[in-house]
Amino acid sequence: MVDVKATTKSARRKPTRPTPKPKVPAAPRNRPKVAETDVQLVAKAGRKGKGDGAGGEYWDVVVAGKRAGEVFVNVIDEPPVGRHASLQIFLNKPDQARGIGRIAYRMAAEASSHPLIYLHMRKANVASRIAAEAAGFVDATPAGFIQLILKRHRGGG
């Protein structure tokens, strides 16, 4: 005779380890860089949490007619800066490591209605830091602050 209670209980048991997420391939290194003339920002209405609030702005990053990511500005009030415009960029994996971020950071900072824009990122995010600094953002991280903060005034620096 089969113990129904025992088989039902074991079938409902949680796995001993979490189900792994599918691996996303890393962007290939040493890919040909994109020409600045091939990158466009297309202004759109912001989505929830992505440029939809007061003072928010949103753009699709388009490379050679194909959407490669998004850039948006939210006005936030967080220490240590206080109330400020915060820019974020997200590029699709296949479009990373092609110089698009550098161009999109600069274009968004110039297209924004905010004269001063800040970036917040992990200090370990070296690729984004290099792209942002190439676009004219400078380090504005207070001493002892864990997260990297960069800023850019309209017109650079």
CSV table of C-alpha atoms in Angstrom, one decimal:
chain,number,residue,atom,x,y,z
A,1,MET,CA,0.0,0.0,0.0
A,2,VAL,CA,1.3,3.5,-0.9
A,3,ASP,CA,1.4,6.2,1.7
A,4,VAL,CA,-0.5,9.0,-0.1
A,5,LYS,CA,0.3,11.5,2.5
A,6,ALA,CA,4.1,10.9,2.2
A,7,THR,CA,4.1,11.2,-1.6
A,8,THR,CA,2.0,14.4,-1.6
A,9,LYS,CA,4.3,16.0,0.9
A,10,SER,CA,7.5,15.2,-0.9
A,11,ALA,CA,6.0,16.5,-4.2
A,12,ARG,CA,5.4,19.9,-2.6
A,13,ARG,CA,8.8,20.1,-1.0
A,14,LYS,CA,10.8,23.2,-1.9
A,15,PRO,CA,14.0,22.6,-3.9
A,16,THR,CA,17.2,22.5,-1.9
A,17,ARG,CA,18.7,25.1,-4.2
A,18,PRO,CA,17.1,27.9,-6.3
A,19,THR,CA,16.5,27.4,-10.0
A,20,PRO,CA,19.3,29.0,-11.9
A,21,LYS,CA,18.6,32.0,-14.1
A,22,PRO,CA,19.4,31.6,-17.8
A,23,LYS,CA,22.9,32.9,-18.6
A,24,VAL,CA,23.0,36.0,-20.6
A,25,PRO,CA,26.0,36.1,-22.9
A,26,ALA,CA,28.5,38.9,-22.2
A,27,ALA,CA,29.0,41.6,-24.8
A,28,PRO,CA,31.9,40.6,-27.1
A,29,ARG,CA,35.0,42.7,-26.4
A,30,ASN,CA,36.9,44.7,-29.1
A,31,ARG,CA,33.8,45.2,-31.2
A,32,PRO,CA,33.9,47.9,-33.8
A,33,LYS,CA,32.9,51.3,-32.4
A,34,VAL,CA,29.7,53.0,-33.6
A,35,ALA,CA,30.0,56.3,-35.4
A,36,GLU,CA,28.5,59.2,-33.5
A,37,THR,CA,26.4,60.1,-36.5
A,38,ASP,CA,24.7,56.6,-36.3
A,39,VAL,CA,23.4,57.3,-32.7
A,40,GLN,CA,20.1,59.1,-32.2
A,41,LEU,CA,18.0,59.8,-29.1
A,42,VAL,CA,14.3,59.7,-29.8
A,43,ALA,CA,12.2,61.5,-27.1
A,44,LYS,CA,9.2,59.6,-25.8
A,45,ALA,CA,6.9,59.8,-22.9
A,46,GLY,CA,8.4,58.3,-19.8
A,47,ARG,CA,7.3,55.0,-18.2
A,48,LYS,CA,6.8,54.3,-14.5
A,49,GLY,CA,10.0,55.2,-12.7
A,50,LYS,CA,11.7,56.0,-15.9
A,51,GLY,CA,11.3,59.7,-16.7
A,52,ASP,CA,7.6,59.8,-15.9
A,53,GLY,CA,7.5,62.2,-13.0
A,54,ALA,CA,7.8,65.9,-12.7
A,55,GLY,CA,10.9,67.1,-14.5
A,56,GLY,CA,11.5,63.6,-15.9
A,57,GLU,CA,12.7,62.9,-19.4
A,58,TYR,CA,13.0,59.8,-21.6
A,59,TRP,CA,14.7,58.8,-24.8
A,60,ASP,CA,15.1,55.6,-26.8
A,61,VAL,CA,18.7,55.1,-27.9
A,62,VAL,CA,18.6,54.3,-31.6
A,63,VAL,CA,21.6,53.1,-33.6
A,64,ALA,CA,21.4,52.8,-37.4
A,65,GLY,CA,17.5,52.7,-37.1
A,66,LYS,CA,17.4,50.0,-34.4
A,67,ARG,CA,16.6,50.5,-30.7
A,68,ALA,CA,19.7,49.8,-28.7
A,69,GLY,CA,18.5,50.9,-25.2
A,70,GLU,CA,17.1,53.8,-23.2
A,71,VAL,CA,18.2,56.9,-21.3
A,72,PHE,CA,16.0,58.7,-18.8
A,73,VAL,CA,16.2,61.5,-16.2
A,74,ASN,CA,14.3,61.4,-12.9
A,75,VAL,CA,14.3,64.2,-10.4
A,76,ILE,CA,15.1,62.7,-7.1
A,77,ASP,CA,15.7,63.9,-3.5
A,78,GLU,CA,18.5,61.7,-2.0
A,79,PRO,CA,21.5,62.4,0.1
A,80,PRO,CA,24.2,63.5,-0.2
A,81,VAL,CA,23.2,65.7,-3.2
A,82,GLY,CA,19.6,66.6,-2.2
A,83,ARG,CA,17.0,67.3,-4.9
A,84,HIS,CA,18.6,66.8,-8.3
A,85,ALA,CA,18.3,65.4,-11.9
A,86,SER,CA,19.6,61.9,-12.0
A,87,LEU,CA,20.3,60.3,-15.4
A,88,GLN,CA,20.3,56.5,-16.1
A,89,ILE,CA,21.2,54.6,-19.2
A,90,PHE,CA,20.5,51.0,-20.1
A,91,LEU,CA,21.8,49.4,-23.3
A,92,ASN,CA,20.9,46.0,-24.7
A,93,LYS,CA,23.6,43.4,-24.3
A,94,PRO,CA,24.4,43.1,-28.0
A,95,ASP,CA,24.9,46.9,-28.2
A,96,GLN,CA,27.3,47.2,-25.2
A,97,ALA,CA,31.1,47.7,-25.7
A,98,ARG,CA,30.6,49.6,-28.9
A,99,GLY,CA,31.0,53.2,-27.7
A,100,ILE,CA,27.2,53.8,-27.7
A,101,GLY,CA,27.0,54.7,-24.0
A,102,ARG,CA,29.6,57.4,-24.3
A,103,ILE,CA,27.7,59.1,-27.1
A,104,ALA,CA,24.3,58.6,-25.4
A,105,TYR,CA,25.5,60.0,-22.1
A,106,ARG,CA,26.7,63.2,-23.9
A,107,MET,CA,23.6,63.5,-26.1
A,108,ALA,CA,21.2,63.1,-23.2
A,109,ALA,CA,23.0,65.6,-21.0
A,110,GLU,CA,22.9,68.1,-23.8
A,111,ALA,CA,19.2,67.4,-24.7
A,112,SER,CA,18.0,67.6,-21.1
A,113,SER,CA,16.2,70.6,-19.8
A,114,HIS,CA,18.3,70.3,-16.6
A,115,PRO,CA,21.5,72.5,-16.5
A,116,LEU,CA,23.1,70.1,-14.0
A,117,ILE,CA,22.8,66.3,-14.2
A,118,TYR,CA,24.1,63.6,-11.8
A,119,LEU,CA,24.9,60.0,-12.3
A,120,HIS,CA,24.8,57.4,-9.5
A,121,MET,CA,26.6,54.0,-10.1
A,122,ARG,CA,28.5,51.3,-8.4
A,123,LYS,CA,32.2,52.0,-8.1
A,124,ALA,CA,32.8,48.6,-9.7
A,125,ASN,CA,31.0,49.7,-12.9
A,126,VAL,CA,34.1,50.7,-14.7
A,127,ALA,CA,32.7,50.6,-18.2
A,128,SER,CA,29.9,53.1,-17.4
A,129,ARG,CA,32.4,55.3,-15.5
A,130,ILE,CA,34.7,55.5,-18.5
A,131,ALA,CA,31.8,56.2,-20.9
A,132,ALA,CA,30.4,58.9,-18.6
A,133,GLU,CA,33.8,60.6,-18.1
A,134,ALA,CA,34.4,60.6,-21.9
A,135,ALA,CA,31.0,62.4,-22.2
A,136,GLY,CA,32.1,65.1,-19.8
A,137,PHE,CA,30.9,63.9,-16.4
A,138,VAL,CA,33.3,64.5,-13.5
A,139,ASP,CA,33.6,62.8,-10.1
A,140,ALA,CA,31.5,64.5,-7.4
A,141,THR,CA,31.6,61.7,-4.8
A,142,PRO,CA,31.9,63.0,-1.2
A,143,ALA,CA,34.7,61.5,0.9
A,144,GLY,CA,33.6,58.2,2.4
A,145,PHE,CA,30.5,57.7,0.3
A,146,ILE,CA,30.1,54.2,-1.0
A,147,GLN,CA,28.4,54.9,-4.3
A,148,LEU,CA,30.1,56.7,-7.2
A,149,ILE,CA,28.5,60.1,-8.0
A,150,LEU,CA,29.4,62.0,-11.2
A,151,LYS,CA,28.0,65.3,-12.4
A,152,ARG,CA,27.9,67.3,-15.6
A,153,HIS,CA,26.9,70.9,-16.3
A,154,ARG,CA,25.2,71.7,-19.6
A,155,GLY,CA,28.0,72.4,-22.1
A,156,GLY,CA,30.4,70.0,-20.3
A,157,GLY,CA,32.2,69.6,-17.0
